[in-house]
Amino acid sequence: LGLLKINEGRFYDVFINSLGSNKSGELLVEIMTSNPNLKIAYSTDGSDPSPDSNFYSGAFLYRKNTIVKAVSVKNGSYAGEISEADFTIHKAIGKSINLVTTPSIKYASGLHEKILLNGVSFTGDYKDGEWLGFEGKDAEFIIDLGDTIRISEVSMNFHNKVNDLIHHSNHVIILGSVDGKAFSVIGERKLLKTGRPIVNVKVSLDSTVRFIKVIAKNQIIPDGFNGAGNPAWIYIDEVQVN
């Protein structure tokens, strides 16, 4: 699941973004256009939106497995390309997140740490603003779920573009806390090196917590790879909590 933005440089593009969740845990979606004077037509059933009906008027609730399509409209006709998006629904969408280690600003999105919990997952390009990059160090952050709840899994994706010195983490540690002060390990996963371009890591748990600390260990680039012997980059996208 992920977000598709078409022809971002065009004057009449539209952008479909998540706004996080409301108090009931439902995902809110907003649509913007590069020309605010134009109307936006949209659909939520996967069909192409009609240029003369169902105009966007404000953020709306996202239904699971829905495909949202939107297009800018001028004088009853399409004024740009159709953009589409779907989102990953989980317990941590829109929740507070604190970065313990600072990511690189080279490819940072304007959303910064919020991109880890914005519902957008499995995009292919680590430069597209949906990945957070850590240069030569572990990635460590703390998620505040807002309430103490039972969780069974934490998962995330790592980019693995080895020619660009980007390697997936080989050791992910999940710690939990009820007060945000005393943390204990509630799960971990060690991985062997793989050649897959995107590596999904799932850590099974059975714990009741409010705070989740994630530590994704960096690795020294192995022999035989570009940059061997140097610390690798780590790139992470959506952290899903279920």
Tab-separated table of C-alpha atoms in Angstrom:
chain	number	residue	atom	x	y	z
A	1	LEU	CA	0.000	0.000	0.000
A	2	GLY	CA	1.246	3.484	-0.676
A	3	LEU	CA	0.799	6.907	-2.122
A	4	LEU	CA	1.039	7.735	-5.808
A	5	LYS	CA	1.630	11.330	-6.895
A	6	ILE	CA	1.436	11.952	-10.618
A	7	ASN	CA	3.296	14.758	-12.441
A	8	GLU	CA	4.170	16.740	-9.304
A	9	GLY	CA	5.694	19.586	-11.262
A	10	ARG	CA	2.534	20.413	-13.262
A	11	PHE	CA	0.541	23.509	-12.393
A	12	TYR	CA	-2.763	21.670	-11.914
A	13	ASP	CA	-1.647	18.689	-9.873
A	14	VAL	CA	-3.516	17.399	-6.848
A	15	PHE	CA	-1.968	15.836	-3.737
A	16	ILE	CA	-3.696	13.296	-1.501
A	17	ASN	CA	-2.328	13.236	2.044
A	18	SER	CA	-3.186	11.705	5.405
A	19	LEU	CA	-3.820	14.009	8.373
A	20	GLY	CA	-3.428	11.344	11.047
A	21	SER	CA	-6.279	9.846	13.028
A	22	ASN	CA	-9.145	11.298	15.025
A	23	LYS	CA	-9.969	10.294	18.621
A	24	SER	CA	-11.679	7.147	17.363
A	25	GLY	CA	-8.558	6.035	15.478
A	26	GLU	CA	-10.066	6.740	12.052
A	27	LEU	CA	-7.751	8.133	9.389
A	28	LEU	CA	-8.435	11.628	8.023
A	29	VAL	CA	-7.520	12.420	4.419
A	30	GLU	CA	-7.057	15.813	2.771
A	31	ILE	CA	-6.677	16.730	-0.906
A	32	MET	CA	-4.816	19.805	-2.126
A	33	THR	CA	-4.180	21.314	-5.535
A	34	SER	CA	-1.226	23.302	-6.823
A	35	ASN	CA	-3.759	25.910	-8.004
A	36	PRO	CA	-6.135	26.685	-5.105
A	37	ASN	CA	-8.523	28.509	-7.459
A	38	LEU	CA	-9.521	25.250	-9.117
A	39	LYS	CA	-12.097	22.764	-7.892
A	40	ILE	CA	-11.090	19.198	-6.999
A	41	ALA	CA	-13.294	16.260	-8.001
A	42	TYR	CA	-12.657	12.987	-6.178
A	43	SER	CA	-13.919	9.423	-5.722
A	44	THR	CA	-13.443	6.776	-3.048
A	45	ASP	CA	-14.546	3.649	-4.908
A	46	GLY	CA	-11.566	3.319	-7.247
A	47	SER	CA	-13.386	4.806	-10.244
A	48	ASP	CA	-12.161	7.905	-12.067
A	49	PRO	CA	-13.812	10.996	-10.559
A	50	SER	CA	-16.439	12.834	-12.576
A	51	PRO	CA	-15.384	16.401	-13.512
A	52	ASP	CA	-18.847	17.757	-12.708
A	53	SER	CA	-19.719	16.152	-9.350
A	54	ASN	CA	-18.473	15.170	-5.884
A	55	PHE	CA	-16.227	18.153	-5.324
A	56	TYR	CA	-13.823	18.179	-2.393
A	57	SER	CA	-14.828	20.522	0.450
A	58	GLY	CA	-12.683	19.371	3.370
A	59	ALA	CA	-10.914	16.470	5.088
A	60	PHE	CA	-12.878	13.204	5.200
A	61	LEU	CA	-12.663	9.810	6.902
A	62	TYR	CA	-10.784	7.076	5.070
A	63	ARG	CA	-12.325	3.619	4.819
A	64	LYS	CA	-9.939	0.673	4.954
A	65	ASN	CA	-8.886	-0.727	1.552
A	66	THR	CA	-10.347	2.303	-0.247
A	67	ILE	CA	-8.617	3.799	-3.270
A	68	VAL	CA	-8.969	7.587	-3.360
A	69	LYS	CA	-8.705	9.297	-6.750
A	70	ALA	CA	-8.700	13.052	-7.324
A	71	VAL	CA	-8.214	15.525	-10.161
A	72	SER	CA	-8.296	19.300	-10.563
A	73	VAL	CA	-11.241	20.618	-12.591
A	74	LYS	CA	-11.650	23.760	-14.713
A	75	ASN	CA	-14.840	24.672	-16.575
A	76	GLY	CA	-16.266	21.157	-16.208
A	77	SER	CA	-13.194	19.351	-17.594
A	78	TYR	CA	-10.068	17.737	-16.198
A	79	ALA	CA	-7.342	20.337	-15.717
A	80	GLY	CA	-4.577	17.893	-14.844
A	81	GLU	CA	-3.733	14.240	-14.312
A	82	ILE	CA	-5.663	11.969	-11.927
A	83	SER	CA	-3.781	11.172	-8.706
A	84	GLU	CA	-4.632	8.199	-6.536
A	85	ALA	CA	-3.737	6.946	-3.069
A	86	ASP	CA	-4.461	4.221	-0.573
A	87	PHE	CA	-3.303	4.032	3.015
A	88	THR	CA	-2.232	1.462	5.589
A	89	ILE	CA	-4.470	1.463	8.684
A	90	HIS	CA	-2.961	0.601	12.088
A	91	LYS	CA	-3.015	1.622	15.761
A	92	ALA	CA	-0.234	4.215	15.593
A	93	ILE	CA	-1.379	6.360	12.643
A	94	GLY	CA	-1.059	10.035	13.517
A	95	LYS	CA	0.269	9.343	17.005
A	96	SER	CA	3.099	11.299	18.623
A	97	ILE	CA	6.625	10.203	17.784
A	98	ASN	CA	9.937	11.416	19.229
A	99	LEU	CA	13.186	10.839	17.337
A	100	VAL	CA	16.020	9.845	19.667
A	101	THR	CA	18.556	9.861	16.823
A	102	THR	CA	18.451	12.673	14.280
A	103	PRO	CA	17.810	11.691	10.648
A	104	SER	CA	19.670	13.188	7.719
A	105	ILE	CA	18.237	16.406	6.310
A	106	LYS	CA	19.399	15.500	2.811
A	107	TYR	CA	16.180	13.739	1.873
A	108	ALA	CA	13.912	14.753	4.749
A	109	SER	CA	10.279	15.390	3.951
A	110	GLY	CA	8.578	18.471	5.348
A	111	LEU	CA	6.667	16.067	7.584
A	112	HIS	CA	9.943	14.788	9.112
A	113	GLU	CA	9.204	12.144	11.790
A	114	LYS	CA	5.464	12.172	11.003
A	115	ILE	CA	6.092	10.277	7.759
A	116	LEU	CA	6.768	7.188	9.890
A	117	LEU	CA	3.131	7.215	11.063
A	118	ASN	CA	1.194	8.787	8.179
A	119	GLY	CA	-0.329	5.653	6.660
A	120	VAL	CA	1.803	5.697	3.489
A	121	SER	CA	3.769	2.508	2.975
A	122	PHE	CA	5.801	0.598	0.360
A	123	THR	CA	6.726	3.489	-1.944
A	124	GLY	CA	9.625	2.521	-4.153
A	125	ASP	CA	11.982	5.517	-4.188
A	126	TYR	CA	13.812	6.485	-0.994
A	127	LYS	CA	13.996	10.068	-2.326
A	128	ASP	CA	10.213	10.504	-2.656
A	129	GLY	CA	9.751	12.075	0.794
A	130	GLU	CA	8.140	8.981	2.354
A	131	TRP	CA	11.352	7.540	3.817
A	132	LEU	CA	13.386	8.771	6.773
A	133	GLY	CA	17.148	8.303	6.354
A	134	PHE	CA	19.770	7.833	9.063
A	135	GLU	CA	23.361	8.191	7.941
A	136	GLY	CA	25.854	5.831	9.545
A	137	LYS	CA	24.002	5.319	12.840
A	138	ASP	CA	21.186	3.399	14.477
A	139	ALA	CA	17.624	4.608	13.991
A	140	GLU	CA	15.949	5.058	17.370
A	141	PHE	CA	12.580	6.642	18.155
A	142	ILE	CA	9.700	6.471	20.650
A	143	ILE	CA	6.004	6.266	19.735
A	144	ASP	CA	3.357	7.450	22.199
A	145	LEU	CA	0.097	5.588	21.536
A	146	GLY	CA	-1.812	7.961	23.802
A	147	ASP	CA	-3.324	5.149	25.881
A	148	THR	CA	-2.146	1.849	27.285
A	149	ILE	CA	-3.261	-0.837	24.827
A	150	ARG	CA	-2.399	-4.417	23.923
A	151	ILE	CA	-0.243	-4.829	20.818
A	152	SER	CA	0.697	-7.969	18.929
A	153	GLU	CA	3.067	-6.752	16.208
A	154	VAL	CA	5.319	-3.917	15.108
A	155	SER	CA	6.455	-3.904	11.490
A	156	MET	CA	8.370	-1.577	9.199
A	157	ASN	CA	10.068	-1.461	5.818
A	158	PHE	CA	13.740	-0.846	5.143
A	159	HIS	CA	15.106	0.314	1.814
A	160	ASN	CA	17.997	-1.790	0.577
A	161	LYS	CA	19.583	0.046	-2.360
A	162	VAL	CA	23.083	-1.236	-1.763
A	163	ASN	CA	24.710	0.652	-4.653
A	164	ASP	CA	23.747	3.874	-2.831
A	165	LEU	CA	25.216	2.611	0.475
A	166	ILE	CA	21.709	1.870	1.837
A	167	HIS	CA	21.371	-1.435	3.686
A	168	HIS	CA	18.503	-2.825	5.727
A	169	SER	CA	18.931	-3.121	9.483
A	170	ASN	CA	20.085	-6.558	10.597
A	171	HIS	CA	18.731	-6.243	14.161
A	172	VAL	CA	15.477	-4.572	15.257
A	173	ILE	CA	14.696	-4.245	18.964
A	174	ILE	CA	11.263	-3.260	20.319
A	175	LEU	CA	10.945	-1.970	23.882
A	176	GLY	CA	7.735	-1.099	25.707
A	177	SER	CA	6.727	1.125	28.610
A	178	VAL	CA	3.553	2.245	30.365
A	179	ASP	CA	5.018	5.503	31.706
A	180	GLY	CA	7.577	6.541	29.081
A	181	LYS	CA	10.425	6.199	31.592
A	182	ALA	CA	11.034	2.538	32.348
A	183	PHE	CA	11.426	0.522	29.124
A	184	SER	CA	11.944	-3.207	28.739
A	185	VAL	CA	12.524	-5.359	25.664
A	186	ILE	CA	9.251	-6.893	24.438
A	187	GLY	CA	10.480	-8.272	21.126
A	188	GLU	CA	13.341	-8.322	18.640
A	189	ARG	CA	14.263	-9.664	15.244
A	190	LYS	CA	17.643	-10.436	13.705
A	191	LEU	CA	18.003	-10.681	9.939
A	192	LEU	CA	20.493	-12.125	7.503
A	193	LYS	CA	21.556	-10.016	4.536
A	194	THR	CA	19.100	-10.159	1.625
A	195	GLY	CA	19.120	-8.732	-1.887
A	196	ARG	CA	15.473	-7.643	-1.883
A	197	PRO	CA	15.123	-3.907	-2.736
A	198	ILE	CA	12.667	-3.334	0.130
A	199	VAL	CA	12.790	-5.476	3.254
A	200	ASN	CA	9.713	-5.810	5.469
A	201	VAL	CA	10.479	-6.658	9.101
A	202	LYS	CA	7.746	-7.895	11.435
A	203	VAL	CA	8.303	-8.339	15.173
A	204	SER	CA	5.643	-10.427	16.916
A	205	LEU	CA	4.696	-9.265	20.419
A	206	ASP	CA	2.200	-9.820	23.197
A	207	SER	CA	2.351	-6.808	25.442
A	208	THR	CA	0.258	-4.008	26.936
A	209	VAL	CA	2.053	-0.670	26.620
A	210	ARG	CA	1.569	3.006	25.881
A	211	PHE	CA	5.077	3.831	24.691
A	212	ILE	CA	7.011	1.867	22.072
A	213	LYS	CA	10.732	2.391	21.552
A	214	VAL	CA	12.146	1.113	18.263
A	215	ILE	CA	15.878	0.590	17.793
A	216	ALA	CA	16.952	-0.408	14.284
A	217	LYS	CA	20.646	-1.246	14.412
A	218	ASN	CA	22.919	0.039	11.685
A	219	GLN	CA	25.420	-2.283	10.118
A	220	ILE	CA	28.888	-2.001	8.633
A	221	ILE	CA	28.654	-2.545	4.886
A	222	PRO	CA	29.796	-6.124	4.201
A	223	ASP	CA	32.683	-7.102	1.958
A	224	GLY	CA	31.749	-7.312	-1.706
A	225	PHE	CA	29.438	-4.282	-1.600
A	226	ASN	CA	30.045	-0.689	-2.603
A	227	GLY	CA	31.500	1.161	0.415
A	228	ALA	CA	32.506	-2.032	2.247
A	229	GLY	CA	33.781	-1.383	5.760
A	230	ASN	CA	31.847	1.873	6.233
A	231	PRO	CA	28.637	2.395	8.226
A	232	ALA	CA	25.566	2.079	6.006
A	233	TRP	CA	22.579	4.345	5.599
A	234	ILE	CA	19.276	3.135	7.090
A	235	TYR	CA	16.028	4.194	5.399
A	236	ILE	CA	12.697	3.440	7.106
A	237	ASP	CA	9.134	4.075	6.014
A	238	GLU	CA	5.792	3.490	7.764
A	239	VAL	CA	6.027	1.863	11.218
A	240	GLN	CA	2.871	-0.193	11.657
A	241	VAL	CA	1.568	-1.122	15.101
A	242	ASN	CA	-1.157	-3.753	15.372
